Amino acid sequence: MKVLKFGGTSVGTVQSITEVTEIIQKKHSKSKGTAVVFSAMSGVTNKLLEAGQIAAAGNTGYTTLLNTLEDRHFEVIKALVPVKSQSAILARVKGELNDLEDFLKGITYIRELSPRTCDFLLSFGERLSTQMIAYILKERGLSAQYIDARTLIRTNSRYGFAEVNSTVSHENIIAQIADPDTIYCITGFIAADEDGITTTLGRGGSDYTASLVGAALNADVIEIWTDVNGMMTADPRKVKNAFSIPEISYTEAMELSHFGAKVIYPPSLIPAFQRNIPIRILNTFESSHPGTVITKTVPQKAYSITGISSIDDIALINLQGNGMIGVAGVSAKLFGLLAENRISVILITQASSEHSICFAVE
Ligand code: ASP
Ligand code: MG
């Protein structure tokens, strides 16, 4: 079994989706047992959020955004599905968009966009892209099946950033994804709580979906298809001679991702890590490039430094004073206060003189 995941830019245009269908077809004919996780088309999640905010302000100006969504999906369908079989999928997409419009109308009445409402709103993005691509694959003669991940992934009710119940999710995944001849097309990012209410796994959460599915199926590999040649030694926009890292350990990848190398969503490494499943980062737009493979242990590298990454908009705060020297409990007071106010600390240092404590926050 293998799990592939295609991000927003990979499913963002007619050309990229053509590329994606070819990659899937090639992989599946090489070895059976394929589950594919899709993001929403690039920019769609943000557009949905914007539409929700307009509606929550009591306006109906979101209709232009809805038209854009319709145009983008219809353009793909019209380009990639033969004319005689377009009507079924056009009607399906239109139906979803009508539901979405009704839902937004509802938001204009109540003028609130709670995290719970927002999760349902955002779920349209992945449902639209995945249904559309499953249909395109079927039209190419492949036995593709659409799966709404709300039937697979069970979470708690922390809307916007739900925590996964792995036991229940694993059972669901194993029960539904069993036929090696079928190409399972799964919506990334979305899940459901115990009452069946829609939740999401946090922005960028489709990687996490792929990792969960891969872990449950004990997949041979999880391939994350994106728009860069794997993880780089540095941000190529800032460092000209940055290059792709062929192999990296889970821990190194986690550190690099935390510090701004946005190729993979950090929590998504954990389920794969626990089962020791390699994750390969590949480029949809340069599919022959070997990318980066993330595994438990990697052989000695040619360079002692794996990569350098950075985060912007961080404040470094220095607390200092003679009164702190040798006094117990100063750090407890400081960090206790930060915790009480839900301020996450990124880095902490204290000089051994105890004269100052330095910490970094967003
Ligand atoms: N569509 C979601 C987002 O933009 C999830 C994802 O792409 O991974 O955050
Ligand atoms: Mg994404």
CSV table of C-alpha atoms and ligand atoms in Angstrom, one decimal:
chain,number,residue,atom,x,y,z
A,1,MET,CA,0.0,0.0,0.0
A,2,LYS,CA,1.1,3.5,-0.7
A,3,VAL,CA,-0.3,6.9,0.1
A,4,LEU,CA,0.1,9.9,-2.1
A,5,LYS,CA,-0.9,13.5,-1.1
A,6,PHE,CA,-1.3,16.3,-3.5
A,7,GLY,CA,-1.2,19.9,-2.2
A,8,GLY,CA,-3.1,23.0,-3.3
A,9,THR,CA,-0.8,24.0,-6.1
A,10,SER,CA,-0.7,20.5,-7.4
A,11,VAL,CA,-4.5,20.5,-7.8
A,12,GLY,CA,-4.6,24.2,-8.7
A,13,THR,CA,-4.9,24.3,-12.4
A,14,VAL,CA,-5.8,22.3,-15.5
A,15,GLN,CA,-2.1,21.6,-16.3
A,16,SER,CA,-1.2,20.6,-12.8
A,17,ILE,CA,-4.2,18.3,-12.4
A,18,THR,CA,-3.3,16.7,-15.8
A,19,GLU,CA,0.2,16.1,-14.3
A,20,VAL,CA,-1.4,14.7,-11.1
A,21,THR,CA,-3.6,12.2,-12.9
A,22,GLU,CA,-0.6,11.0,-14.9
A,23,ILE,CA,1.4,10.5,-11.7
A,24,ILE,CA,-1.4,8.6,-10.1
A,25,GLN,CA,-2.0,6.4,-13.1
A,26,LYS,CA,1.7,5.6,-13.4
A,27,LYS,CA,2.1,4.8,-9.7
A,28,HIS,CA,-1.0,2.6,-9.6
A,29,SER,CA,0.0,0.6,-12.7
A,30,LYS,CA,3.4,0.0,-11.2
A,31,SER,CA,2.0,-1.4,-7.9
A,32,LYS,CA,-1.6,-1.8,-6.8
A,33,GLY,CA,-2.8,-0.4,-3.5
A,34,THR,CA,-3.2,3.3,-3.8
A,35,ALA,CA,-4.8,5.9,-1.5
A,36,VAL,CA,-4.6,9.5,-2.5
A,37,VAL,CA,-5.2,12.5,-0.3
A,38,PHE,CA,-6.0,15.9,-1.9
A,39,SER,CA,-6.0,19.5,-0.7
A,40,ALA,CA,-8.4,22.1,-1.9
A,41,MET,CA,-7.4,23.9,-5.1
A,42,SER,CA,-4.7,26.5,-4.2
A,43,GLY,CA,-6.2,29.6,-2.6
A,44,VAL,CA,-9.6,28.1,-2.1
A,45,THR,CA,-9.4,27.7,1.6
A,46,ASN,CA,-8.5,31.3,2.0
A,47,LYS,CA,-11.3,32.4,-0.3
A,48,LEU,CA,-13.8,30.4,1.7
A,49,LEU,CA,-12.6,32.0,4.9
A,50,GLU,CA,-12.9,35.4,3.2
A,51,ALA,CA,-16.5,34.6,2.1
A,52,GLY,CA,-17.3,33.6,5.6
A,53,GLN,CA,-16.0,36.9,7.0
A,54,ILE,CA,-18.0,38.8,4.5
A,55,ALA,CA,-21.1,36.9,5.4
A,56,ALA,CA,-20.5,37.3,9.1
A,57,ALA,CA,-20.5,41.1,8.6
A,58,GLY,CA,-24.0,40.7,7.2
A,59,ASN,CA,-23.1,41.2,3.5
A,60,THR,CA,-23.8,39.1,0.5
A,61,GLY,CA,-20.7,40.3,-1.4
A,62,TYR,CA,-19.4,36.7,-1.2
A,63,THR,CA,-21.3,35.9,-4.4
A,64,THR,CA,-18.3,37.1,-6.5
A,65,LEU,CA,-16.1,34.7,-4.6
A,66,LEU,CA,-18.5,31.9,-5.2
A,67,ASN,CA,-18.5,32.6,-8.9
A,68,THR,CA,-14.7,32.4,-8.9
A,69,LEU,CA,-14.8,29.0,-7.2
A,70,GLU,CA,-17.4,27.8,-9.7
A,71,ASP,CA,-15.2,29.1,-12.6
A,72,ARG,CA,-12.1,27.4,-11.4
A,73,HIS,CA,-13.7,24.0,-10.9
A,74,PHE,CA,-15.7,24.2,-14.1
A,75,GLU,CA,-12.7,25.1,-16.1
A,76,VAL,CA,-10.9,21.9,-14.9
A,77,ILE,CA,-13.9,19.7,-15.6
A,78,LYS,CA,-14.5,21.2,-19.1
A,79,ALA,CA,-10.8,20.7,-19.9
A,80,LEU,CA,-10.4,17.2,-18.5
A,81,VAL,CA,-13.7,15.4,-18.8
A,82,PRO,CA,-15.1,14.4,-22.2
A,83,VAL,CA,-18.1,16.6,-23.1
A,84,LYS,CA,-20.6,13.7,-23.0
A,85,SER,CA,-19.9,12.8,-19.4
A,86,GLN,CA,-19.5,16.4,-18.0
A,87,SER,CA,-23.0,17.0,-16.9
A,88,ALA,CA,-23.0,14.6,-13.9
A,89,ILE,CA,-19.9,16.1,-12.3
A,90,LEU,CA,-20.9,19.7,-13.2
A,91,ALA,CA,-24.2,19.1,-11.5
A,92,ARG,CA,-22.5,17.7,-8.5
A,93,VAL,CA,-20.1,20.7,-8.1
A,94,LYS,CA,-23.0,23.1,-8.7
A,95,GLY,CA,-25.0,21.3,-6.0
A,96,GLU,CA,-22.2,21.7,-3.5
A,97,LEU,CA,-21.8,25.3,-4.4
A,98,ASN,CA,-25.6,25.9,-3.9
A,99,ASP,CA,-25.3,24.3,-0.5
A,100,LEU,CA,-22.4,26.6,0.2
A,101,GLU,CA,-24.3,29.6,-0.8
A,102,ASP,CA,-27.2,28.6,1.4
A,103,PHE,CA,-24.8,28.1,4.3
A,104,LEU,CA,-23.3,31.6,3.7
A,105,LYS,CA,-26.7,33.1,3.6
A,106,GLY,CA,-27.3,31.5,7.0
A,107,ILE,CA,-24.2,33.1,8.3
A,108,THR,CA,-25.4,36.6,7.1
A,109,TYR,CA,-28.5,36.1,9.3
A,110,ILE,CA,-26.8,35.0,12.5
A,111,ARG,CA,-23.7,37.1,11.8
A,112,GLU,CA,-21.3,34.8,13.5
A,113,LEU,CA,-18.5,32.7,12.3
A,114,SER,CA,-17.5,30.4,15.2
A,115,PRO,CA,-14.7,27.9,14.8
A,116,ARG,CA,-17.3,25.2,14.4
A,117,THR,CA,-19.1,27.1,11.6
A,118,CYS,CA,-15.8,27.9,10.0
A,119,ASP,CA,-14.7,24.2,9.9
A,120,PHE,CA,-17.8,23.2,8.0
A,121,LEU,CA,-17.3,26.2,5.7
A,122,LEU,CA,-13.7,25.3,4.9
A,123,SER,CA,-14.6,21.6,4.3
A,124,PHE,CA,-16.2,22.6,0.9
A,125,GLY,CA,-12.7,23.2,-0.5
A,126,GLU,CA,-11.4,19.6,-0.1
A,127,ARG,CA,-14.8,18.1,-0.9
A,128,LEU,CA,-15.0,20.0,-4.2
A,129,SER,CA,-11.4,19.3,-5.4
A,130,THR,CA,-11.5,15.6,-4.4
A,131,GLN,CA,-14.8,14.7,-5.9
A,132,MET,CA,-13.7,16.5,-9.1
A,133,ILE,CA,-10.4,14.6,-9.4
A,134,ALA,CA,-11.9,11.2,-8.5
A,135,TYR,CA,-14.4,11.8,-11.3
A,136,ILE,CA,-11.6,12.7,-13.7
A,137,LEU,CA,-9.7,9.6,-12.8
A,138,LYS,CA,-12.8,7.5,-13.4
A,139,GLU,CA,-13.2,9.1,-16.8
A,140,ARG,CA,-9.7,8.0,-17.6
A,141,GLY,CA,-10.8,4.4,-17.0
A,142,LEU,CA,-9.4,4.0,-13.5
A,143,SER,CA,-11.4,2.5,-10.7
A,144,ALA,CA,-11.3,5.6,-8.5
A,145,GLN,CA,-13.5,6.0,-5.4
A,146,TYR,CA,-14.3,9.2,-3.6
A,147,ILE,CA,-14.0,9.1,0.2
A,148,ASP,CA,-15.1,12.0,2.4
A,149,ALA,CA,-12.6,11.9,5.3
A,150,ARG,CA,-15.3,12.7,7.8
A,151,THR,CA,-16.2,9.0,7.6
A,152,LEU,CA,-12.6,8.1,8.3
A,153,ILE,CA,-11.0,10.5,10.7
A,154,ARG,CA,-12.5,10.9,14.2
A,155,THR,CA,-11.4,13.8,16.3
A,156,ASN,CA,-12.5,15.7,19.5
A,157,SER,CA,-14.5,18.9,19.1
A,158,ARG,CA,-11.7,21.4,19.2
A,159,TYR,CA,-12.8,23.1,16.0
A,160,GLY,CA,-10.1,24.6,13.9
A,161,PHE,CA,-7.4,22.4,15.3
A,162,ALA,CA,-9.0,19.1,16.3
A,163,GLU,CA,-7.1,16.3,18.0
A,164,VAL,CA,-7.3,12.9,16.4
A,165,ASN,CA,-8.6,9.8,18.0
A,166,SER,CA,-6.1,7.4,16.4
A,167,THR,CA,-7.8,4.2,17.5
A,168,VAL,CA,-11.2,4.9,16.0
A,169,SER,CA,-9.6,6.5,12.9
A,170,HIS,CA,-7.4,3.6,12.3
A,171,GLU,CA,-10.3,1.2,12.4
A,172,ASN,CA,-12.3,3.3,10.0
A,173,ILE,CA,-9.4,3.6,7.6
A,174,ILE,CA,-8.6,-0.1,7.6
A,175,ALA,CA,-12.3,-1.0,7.1
A,176,GLN,CA,-12.9,1.4,4.2
A,177,ILE,CA,-9.6,1.2,2.3
A,178,ALA,CA,-9.1,-2.4,1.6
A,179,ASP,CA,-9.3,-3.1,-2.1
A,180,PRO,CA,-5.9,-3.0,-3.8
A,181,ASP,CA,-7.4,-2.4,-7.3
A,182,THR,CA,-9.3,0.7,-6.2
A,183,ILE,CA,-7.7,4.2,-6.2
A,184,TYR,CA,-9.1,5.8,-3.1
A,185,CYS,CA,-9.5,9.6,-3.4
A,186,ILE,CA,-9.6,11.1,0.1
A,187,THR,CA,-10.3,14.6,1.2
A,188,GLY,CA,-7.4,16.0,3.2
A,189,PHE,CA,-7.7,18.4,6.2
A,190,ILE,CA,-11.3,17.5,7.2
A,191,ALA,CA,-12.6,15.1,9.9
A,192,ALA,CA,-15.6,14.7,12.2
A,193,ASP,CA,-16.1,14.6,15.9
A,194,GLU,CA,-18.1,12.0,17.8
A,195,ASP,CA,-21.4,13.6,16.9
A,196,GLY,CA,-20.5,13.7,13.2
A,197,ILE,CA,-19.9,17.5,13.3
A,198,THR,CA,-17.3,18.6,10.8
A,199,THR,CA,-13.8,19.5,12.2
A,200,THR,CA,-10.5,20.3,10.6
A,201,LEU,CA,-7.0,19.3,11.5
A,202,GLY,CA,-5.4,22.9,11.3
A,203,ARG,CA,-4.2,24.8,8.3
A,204,GLY,CA,-2.0,22.7,6.1
A,205,GLY,CA,-3.6,19.7,7.7
A,206,SER,CA,-3.9,17.6,4.5
A,207,ASP,CA,-0.3,16.3,5.1
A,208,TYR,CA,-1.5,15.1,8.5
A,209,THR,CA,-4.5,13.2,6.8
A,210,ALA,CA,-2.0,11.5,4.5
A,211,SER,CA,0.2,10.5,7.5
A,212,LEU,CA,-2.7,9.2,9.4
A,213,VAL,CA,-4.0,7.1,6.5
A,214,GLY,CA,-0.4,5.8,5.8
A,215,ALA,CA,0.1,4.9,9.4
A,216,ALA,CA,-3.3,3.0,9.7
A,217,LEU,CA,-2.6,1.1,6.5
A,218,ASN,CA,1.0,0.5,7.5
A,219,ALA,CA,1.9,1.9,4.0
A,220,ASP,CA,5.3,1.3,2.4
A,221,VAL,CA,5.7,5.0,1.7
A,222,ILE,CA,3.8,8.3,2.1
A,223,GLU,CA,4.5,10.6,-0.8
A,224,ILE,CA,3.8,14.3,-0.3
A,225,TRP,CA,3.6,15.9,-3.8
A,226,THR,CA,4.2,19.6,-3.6
A,227,ASP,CA,5.7,22.4,-5.7
A,228,VAL,CA,9.3,22.2,-4.7
A,229,ASN,CA,12.1,19.6,-5.0
A,230,GLY,CA,11.8,18.3,-1.5
A,231,MET,CA,13.3,20.0,1.6
A,232,MET,CA,16.1,22.4,0.9
A,233,THR,CA,19.3,23.3,2.9
A,234,ALA,CA,17.9,26.8,3.1
A,235,ASP,CA,15.2,29.0,1.8
A,236,PRO,CA,16.1,29.3,-2.0
A,237,ARG,CA,14.6,32.8,-2.1
A,238,LYS,CA,17.1,33.9,0.4
A,239,VAL,CA,20.1,31.7,-0.3
A,240,LYS,CA,21.1,31.3,-3.9
A,241,ASN,CA,23.1,28.1,-3.6
A,242,ALA,CA,20.6,26.2,-1.5
A,243,PHE,CA,20.0,22.6,-2.7
A,244,SER,CA,17.6,19.7,-2.0
A,245,ILE,CA,18.4,17.4,0.9
A,246,PRO,CA,18.2,13.8,-0.4
A,247,GLU,CA,17.7,12.2,3.0
A,248,ILE,CA,16.7,13.6,6.3
A,249,SER,CA,15.7,12.1,9.7
A,250,TYR,CA,12.2,12.7,11.2
A,251,THR,CA,13.7,14.8,14.0
A,252,GLU,CA,15.7,17.0,11.7
A,253,ALA,CA,12.7,17.4,9.4
A,254,MET,CA,10.6,18.3,12.4
A,255,GLU,CA,13.1,21.0,13.5
A,256,LEU,CA,13.5,22.5,10.0
A,257,SER,CA,9.7,22.6,9.5
A,258,HIS,CA,9.1,24.2,12.9
A,259,PHE,CA,11.5,26.9,11.9
A,260,GLY,CA,9.8,28.0,8.8
A,261,ALA,CA,10.7,25.4,6.1
A,262,LYS,CA,7.1,25.2,5.2
A,263,VAL,CA,7.3,22.1,3.0
A,264,ILE,CA,5.6,19.8,5.5
A,265,TYR,CA,3.2,20.5,8.3
A,266,PRO,CA,5.1,19.4,11.4
A,267,PRO,CA,2.5,17.4,13.3
A,268,SER,CA,1.9,15.3,10.2
A,269,LEU,CA,5.3,13.6,10.7
A,270,ILE,CA,4.2,12.0,14.0
A,271,PRO,CA,1.9,9.1,12.9
A,272,ALA,CA,4.4,8.1,10.2
A,273,PHE,CA,7.3,8.4,12.6
A,274,GLN,CA,5.6,6.1,15.1
A,275,ARG,CA,5.2,3.4,12.5
A,276,ASN,CA,8.6,4.1,10.9
A,277,ILE,CA,7.0,4.8,7.5
A,278,PRO,CA,9.2,6.8,5.1
A,279,ILE,CA,7.8,10.1,3.8
A,280,ARG,CA,9.0,11.3,0.5
A,281,ILE,CA,8.6,14.9,-0.6
A,282,LEU,CA,8.2,15.2,-4.3
A,283,ASN,CA,7.6,17.9,-6.9
A,284,THR,CA,4.5,17.6,-9.1
A,285,PHE,CA,6.0,20.0,-11.5
A,286,GLU,CA,9.3,18.1,-11.8
A,287,SER,CA,8.2,14.6,-11.2
A,288,SER,CA,11.5,12.9,-12.1
A,289,HIS,CA,13.3,14.8,-9.3
A,290,PRO,CA,14.1,12.4,-6.4
A,291,GLY,CA,13.1,15.0,-3.8
A,292,THR,CA,13.7,14.3,-0.1
A,293,VAL,CA,13.0,11.1,1.8
A,294,ILE,CA,12.3,11.5,5.6
A,295,THR,CA,13.2,8.3,7.6
A,296,LYS,CA,14.1,7.3,11.1
A,297,THR,CA,17.8,7.1,10.6
A,298,VAL,CA,19.9,8.5,7.8
A,299,PRO,CA,23.4,7.6,6.8
A,300,GLN,CA,26.3,10.0,7.6
A,301,LYS,CA,26.0,13.0,5.4
A,302,ALA,CA,28.7,14.9,3.5
A,303,TYR,CA,27.9,18.0,5.5
A,304,SER,CA,27.7,18.3,9.2
A,305,ILE,CA,24.9,20.8,9.0
A,306,THR,CA,21.7,19.5,7.4
A,307,GLY,CA,19.9,22.8,6.8
A,308,ILE,CA,19.2,26.3,8.1
A,309,SER,CA,15.8,27.8,8.3
A,310,SER,CA,14.3,30.8,10.0
A,311,ILE,CA,11.1,32.4,11.2
A,312,ASP,CA,10.1,36.1,10.7
A,313,ASP,CA,8.2,38.4,13.1
A,314,ILE,CA,9.7,37.1,16.3
A,315,ALA,CA,10.3,39.3,19.3
A,316,LEU,CA,13.2,38.6,21.6
A,317,ILE,CA,12.5,39.8,25.2
A,318,ASN,CA,15.2,40.3,27.7
A,319,LEU,CA,14.2,40.4,31.4
A,320,GLN,CA,17.1,41.5,33.6
A,321,GLY,CA,17.9,43.0,36.9
A,322,ASN,CA,20.1,42.6,40.0
A,323,GLY,CA,17.1,41.5,42.0
A,324,MET,CA,17.0,38.2,40.1
A,325,ILE,CA,20.4,37.0,41.1
A,326,GLY,CA,20.2,33.9,43.3
A,327,VAL,CA,16.5,34.3,43.8
A,328,ALA,CA,14.5,31.1,43.4
A,329,GLY,CA,11.2,31.2,41.5
A,330,VAL,CA,11.7,34.1,39.2
A,331,SER,CA,11.5,32.0,36.1
A,332,ALA,CA,8.5,30.1,37.5
A,333,LYS,CA,6.7,33.5,37.9
A,334,LEU,CA,7.6,34.7,34.5
A,335,PHE,CA,6.7,31.6,32.6
A,336,GLY,CA,3.7,31.0,34.7
A,337,LEU,CA,2.4,34.4,33.7
A,338,LEU,CA,3.1,33.7,30.1
A,339,ALA,CA,1.2,30.4,30.3
A,340,GLU,CA,-1.7,32.0,32.1
A,341,ASN,CA,-2.0,34.3,29.1
A,342,ARG,CA,-1.6,31.5,26.6
A,343,ILE,CA,1.6,33.0,25.2
A,344,SER,CA,3.7,30.3,23.6
A,345,VAL,CA,7.4,30.7,24.1
A,346,ILE,CA,9.6,29.7,21.2
A,347,LEU,CA,13.1,29.9,22.8
A,348,ILE,CA,14.4,30.4,26.3
A,349,THR,CA,17.9,31.2,27.5
A,350,GLN,CA,19.2,32.2,30.9
A,351,ALA,CA,22.7,33.4,31.6
A,352,SER,CA,24.4,31.5,34.4
A,353,SER,CA,24.8,34.7,36.3
A,354,GLU,CA,21.0,34.6,36.7
A,355,HIS,CA,21.1,38.3,35.9
A,356,SER,CA,18.9,37.9,32.9
A,357,ILE,CA,16.3,35.7,31.2
A,358,CYS,CA,15.8,36.0,27.5
A,359,PHE,CA,12.9,34.5,25.6
A,360,ALA,CA,11.3,34.7,22.2
A,361,VAL,CA,7.6,35.0,21.3
A,362,GLU,CA,5.7,35.5,18.1
B,1,ASP,N1,-6.7,23.3,2.4
B,1,ASP,C1,-6.2,23.4,3.7
B,1,ASP,C2,-5.3,24.7,3.9
B,1,ASP,O1,-5.2,25.4,3.0
B,1,ASP,C3,-5.4,22.2,4.1
B,1,ASP,C4,-4.2,21.9,3.2
B,1,ASP,O2,-4.0,22.4,2.1
B,1,ASP,O3,-3.4,21.1,3.7
B,1,ASP,O4,-4.9,24.9,5.0
B,2,MG,MG,-1.8,23.2,1.6
